[in-house]
Short mmCIF file of C-alpha atoms and ligand atoms in Angstrom, two decimals:
data_model
loop_
_atom_site.label_atom_id
_atom_site.label_comp_id
_atom_site.label_asym_id
_atom_site.label_seq_id
_atom_site.Cartn_x
_atom_site.Cartn_y
_atom_site.Cartn_z
CA MET A 27 168.76 34.90 34.90
CA LYS A 28 167.68 32.87 32.61
CA VAL A 29 165.44 30.84 34.06
CA LYS A 30 163.92 33.31 36.56
CA GLN A 31 162.80 34.67 32.81
CA LEU A 32 162.08 31.17 31.83
CA LEU A 33 158.92 31.04 34.06
CA ALA A 34 157.78 34.31 34.61
CA ASP A 35 157.52 33.88 30.11
CA GLY A 36 155.06 30.25 31.21
CA ARG A 37 157.49 28.09 30.27
CA THR A 38 158.65 25.19 31.74
CA ALA A 39 162.16 25.18 32.91
CA SER A 40 163.99 21.65 33.35
CA MET A 41 166.80 20.80 36.72
CA VAL A 42 168.15 18.21 36.79
CA MET A 43 169.70 16.06 40.11
CA VAL A 44 173.19 15.82 39.70
CA SER A 45 173.61 12.06 41.36
CA TRP A 46 177.07 12.11 41.57
CA PRO A 47 178.99 15.46 42.34
CA HIS A 48 181.14 16.13 40.06
CA PRO A 49 181.35 20.17 37.20
CA SER A 50 181.55 16.71 34.42
CA LEU A 51 178.70 16.08 34.94
CA ILE A 52 177.12 20.14 34.87
CA GLU A 53 179.17 20.32 32.33
CA HIS A 54 177.50 17.72 30.38
CA LEU A 55 174.22 18.39 31.70
CA GLY A 56 174.48 22.29 30.40
CA ALA A 57 175.95 21.05 26.88
CA LEU A 58 172.52 17.90 26.55
CA GLY A 59 170.33 21.58 27.23
CA PHE A 60 169.04 21.07 30.39
CA ASP A 61 168.76 24.39 32.08
CA LEU A 62 168.94 24.12 35.60
CA ALA A 63 171.44 21.15 38.02
CA MET A 64 170.79 20.70 41.49
CA ILE A 65 173.65 19.66 43.94
CA ASP A 66 171.86 18.34 46.43
CA CYS A 67 174.23 18.78 50.14
CA GLU A 68 170.44 17.88 52.26
CA LYS A 69 171.69 14.56 51.13
CA GLY A 70 174.79 14.45 48.93
CA GLY A 71 178.08 14.71 50.61
CA ALA A 72 179.56 17.19 48.03
CA THR A 73 182.84 19.17 49.57
CA VAL A 74 183.07 23.22 49.41
CA GLU A 75 185.26 22.93 46.79
CA ARG A 76 183.39 20.63 44.44
CA ILE A 77 180.78 22.63 45.24
CA GLU A 78 182.61 25.82 43.84
CA GLU A 79 183.53 24.09 40.31
CA MET A 80 180.06 22.37 40.04
CA CYS A 81 179.38 25.85 39.82
CA ARG A 82 182.40 27.45 38.09
CA ALA A 83 181.88 24.97 35.14
CA GLY A 84 177.95 25.57 35.63
CA ARG A 85 178.55 29.51 34.58
CA ALA A 86 181.39 27.76 31.15
CA ALA A 87 178.45 25.20 30.12
CA GLY A 88 175.04 27.51 30.60
CA ILE A 89 173.34 26.12 33.01
CA ALA A 90 171.97 27.62 36.05
CA THR A 91 173.69 25.61 39.36
CA LEU A 92 171.37 25.31 42.41
CA VAL A 93 172.82 24.07 45.96
CA ARG A 94 170.39 21.55 48.54
CA PRO A 95 171.73 22.86 51.86
CA TRP A 96 170.84 20.02 54.57
CA THR A 97 169.74 23.12 57.43
CA PRO A 98 168.48 26.47 56.50
CA ASP A 99 170.64 28.38 57.76
CA PRO A 100 171.19 32.01 56.93
CA GLY A 101 175.52 31.00 57.25
CA LEU A 102 174.94 28.67 55.05
CA ILE A 103 172.48 29.97 52.62
CA SER A 104 175.34 33.08 52.42
CA ARG A 105 178.36 30.15 52.11
CA TYR A 106 177.06 28.36 48.89
CA LEU A 107 176.16 31.51 47.05
CA ASP A 108 179.16 32.77 47.41
CA LEU A 109 180.99 29.73 46.03
CA GLY A 110 178.84 30.53 43.01
CA ALA A 111 175.59 29.08 43.22
CA ASP A 112 172.25 30.68 41.05
CA GLY A 113 170.28 29.65 43.77
CA VAL A 114 169.69 27.70 46.82
CA MET A 115 165.97 25.14 47.35
CA VAL A 116 165.19 24.93 51.15
CA ALA A 117 164.07 21.33 52.58
CA GLY A 118 160.80 21.04 54.91
CA VAL A 119 159.60 24.40 54.86
CA GLU A 120 156.35 24.99 56.46
CA THR A 121 155.21 28.36 57.83
CA PRO A 122 155.38 31.62 56.34
CA GLN A 123 158.58 32.59 59.25
CA ALA A 124 160.74 30.53 57.53
CA ALA A 125 159.91 30.65 54.27
CA ARG A 126 160.58 34.26 54.90
CA ALA A 127 164.20 33.73 56.64
CA ILE A 128 165.19 31.71 53.57
CA VAL A 129 164.27 35.00 51.39
CA GLU A 130 165.52 37.75 53.72
CA ALA A 131 169.32 35.05 54.20
CA VAL A 132 168.93 35.31 50.45
CA ARG A 133 168.99 39.16 50.26
CA TYR A 134 171.60 39.65 52.78
CA ALA A 135 174.76 38.02 51.97
CA ARG A 136 173.64 38.60 47.75
CA TRP A 137 172.76 42.12 48.61
CA LYS A 138 173.57 43.35 44.92
CA ASP A 139 172.76 40.75 43.25
CA HIS A 140 169.69 39.03 44.94
CA ALA A 141 167.38 39.98 42.55
CA GLU A 142 169.44 37.74 40.10
CA LYS A 143 169.33 34.31 42.65
CA LEU A 144 166.45 31.62 41.95
CA VAL A 145 165.00 30.87 45.27
CA ILE A 146 163.16 27.38 46.35
CA ALA A 147 161.15 26.72 49.08
CA MET A 148 160.04 22.97 48.84
CA ILE A 149 156.68 21.83 50.40
CA GLU A 150 157.17 18.12 52.22
CA SER A 151 153.84 17.93 54.13
CA PRO A 152 150.04 17.75 54.50
CA GLU A 153 150.65 21.11 57.15
CA ALA A 154 152.87 22.98 54.77
CA ILE A 155 149.95 21.85 51.94
CA ALA A 156 147.45 23.04 54.32
CA ARG A 157 149.25 25.96 54.78
CA LEU A 158 150.08 26.81 51.05
CA PRO A 159 147.29 30.55 51.10
CA GLU A 160 149.59 31.86 54.07
CA LEU A 161 153.04 30.17 52.02
CA LEU A 162 151.88 31.56 48.70
CA ALA A 163 151.83 34.93 49.42
CA VAL A 164 155.41 35.21 50.93
CA GLU A 165 157.63 37.36 48.43
CA GLY A 166 161.16 36.24 47.01
CA VAL A 167 160.45 32.73 47.03
CA ASP A 168 160.62 31.80 43.22
CA VAL A 169 159.23 28.34 42.81
CA TRP A 170 157.28 26.90 45.80
CA PHE A 171 158.80 23.31 45.37
CA ILE A 172 156.58 20.13 45.95
CA GLY A 173 158.55 16.99 47.88
CA PRO A 174 156.85 13.79 47.60
CA ASN A 175 159.27 11.83 48.06
CA ASP A 176 158.99 13.19 51.80
CA LEU A 177 155.56 14.16 52.08
CA ALA A 178 154.47 11.02 51.38
CA HIS A 179 157.00 9.98 55.05
CA ARG A 180 154.99 12.49 56.23
CA MET A 181 151.82 10.92 55.21
CA GLY A 182 152.51 7.72 56.94
CA MET A 183 153.36 6.02 53.25
CA PRO A 184 156.63 6.00 53.17
CA GLY A 185 158.65 5.47 50.25
CA GLN A 186 155.69 4.86 48.72
CA ALA A 187 155.47 8.45 46.74
CA SER A 188 153.62 6.67 43.48
CA ARG A 189 150.46 5.46 45.87
CA PRO A 190 147.13 7.63 44.18
CA GLU A 191 147.05 9.40 47.79
CA VAL A 192 150.12 11.38 47.62
CA ARG A 193 150.02 12.10 43.80
CA ALA A 194 146.58 13.40 44.42
CA ALA A 195 148.02 15.39 47.15
CA VAL A 196 150.85 16.48 45.06
CA ALA A 197 148.34 17.45 41.75
CA GLY A 198 145.98 19.64 44.17
CA ALA A 199 148.92 21.18 45.91
CA LEU A 200 150.50 22.06 42.14
CA HIS A 201 147.20 23.25 40.71
CA ALA A 202 146.59 25.31 43.95
CA ILE A 203 149.96 27.44 43.22
CA HIS A 204 149.34 28.22 39.64
CA ALA A 205 146.02 29.03 40.46
CA ALA A 206 147.09 32.04 43.18
CA GLY A 207 149.55 32.72 40.23
CA ARG A 208 152.58 31.35 41.42
CA ILE A 209 155.58 29.11 39.87
CA GLY A 210 155.11 24.97 41.06
CA GLY A 211 157.72 22.79 40.72
CA THR A 212 158.03 18.74 41.13
CA LEU A 213 159.49 15.97 41.38
CA THR A 214 159.28 13.55 38.20
CA THR A 215 159.64 9.55 37.80
CA GLY A 216 158.47 6.99 35.68
CA GLY A 217 157.81 8.69 32.80
CA ASP A 218 155.32 11.38 34.85
CA ALA A 219 156.42 14.60 33.38
CA LEU A 220 153.84 15.55 31.19
CA ALA A 221 150.86 14.92 34.09
CA LEU A 222 152.87 17.29 36.21
CA GLN A 223 152.69 19.96 34.65
CA SER A 224 149.18 19.52 33.16
CA ALA A 225 148.99 19.51 36.86
CA GLY A 226 150.35 22.88 36.71
CA ALA A 227 154.26 22.52 37.51
CA ARG A 228 156.53 24.47 36.04
CA LEU A 229 159.92 23.37 37.09
CA LEU A 230 160.85 19.58 36.96
CA LEU A 231 162.73 18.15 38.33
CA CYS A 232 164.69 14.21 37.31
CA ARG A 233 167.73 12.17 38.47
CA ALA A 234 170.24 12.32 36.65
CA SER A 235 170.64 8.29 37.53
CA GLU A 236 167.07 8.15 36.74
CA LEU A 237 168.37 9.34 32.62
CA LEU A 238 171.50 6.79 33.22
CA ALA A 239 169.23 4.17 34.08
CA ASP A 240 165.99 5.20 31.91
CA GLY A 241 168.87 5.36 28.87
CA ALA A 242 170.35 2.01 29.96
CA LYS A 243 167.27 0.34 30.14
CA HIS A 244 166.32 1.29 26.24
CA TYR A 245 169.92 0.08 25.49
CA ARG A 246 170.06 -3.63 26.66
CA ALA A 247 166.35 -4.16 25.35
CA GLN A 248 167.50 -3.54 21.52
CA LEU A 249 170.33 -5.52 22.65
CA ALA A 250 168.05 -8.56 23.16
CA THR A 251 165.65 -7.26 20.60
CA THR A 252 169.10 -8.39 18.84
CA ASP A 253 170.36 -11.35 20.32
CA THR A 254 166.49 -13.16 19.52
CA THR A 255 166.91 -11.95 16.12
CA SER A 256 170.36 -12.77 15.04
C1 3PY B 315 160.85 15.12 47.50
O1 3PY B 315 160.84 13.99 47.24
O2 3PY B 315 161.29 14.27 49.18
C2 3PY B 315 162.24 15.33 47.54
O3 3PY B 315 163.65 15.94 48.09
C3 3PY B 315 162.56 15.99 46.01
O4 3PY B 315 163.92 15.99 45.77
MG1 MG B 316 161.93 15.52 50.10
#
């Protein structure tokens, strides 16, 4: 798998949360050069048929597709992989047992090609961060991904992922993952990608809605300049 190779080479992979579940968007993101598209079924509303179409679009456009299920149910993981997903990203992994169960679910579902599938475990609580040394010993997890929003919630600061305490916890966890020789990832917002990369993140997730918002802001600022100068 291209993304696994990229990460093994120590390079950074870029992943986009599709925001609007449609194959055309996946195709477009592939053409723009992103490495991965994340189809969010933890919170988003993509139907089973739509997921299959999006995975097919990803294969055609050379961008890997990942599904984030709403529970770590092995049956659900199996279903998404059978629909064509290149991997899964599982939210709220708290214990080594939970991490192992995800790896086993992927191996059971895709006994022939599981080595080609990407397994991402999300670390989203202070308790899970404290357990990182045990968690990182679990074989078969390709990326340990820190979810700043749920982490902020669990730190008693809902909706405040940009607070210094939360940022410090994210950076500390990324450092620990990197120092252990494993691959860490997180969500980038508001232009913090470079700082997160310096902290050790090798898989960066951004939202398609934020990419559009940034482009719109830039465009509207240009219009405003034109208005004042004409
Ligand atoms: C979080 O920040 O909690 C996430 O799940 C990011 O995708
Ligand atoms: Mg989360």
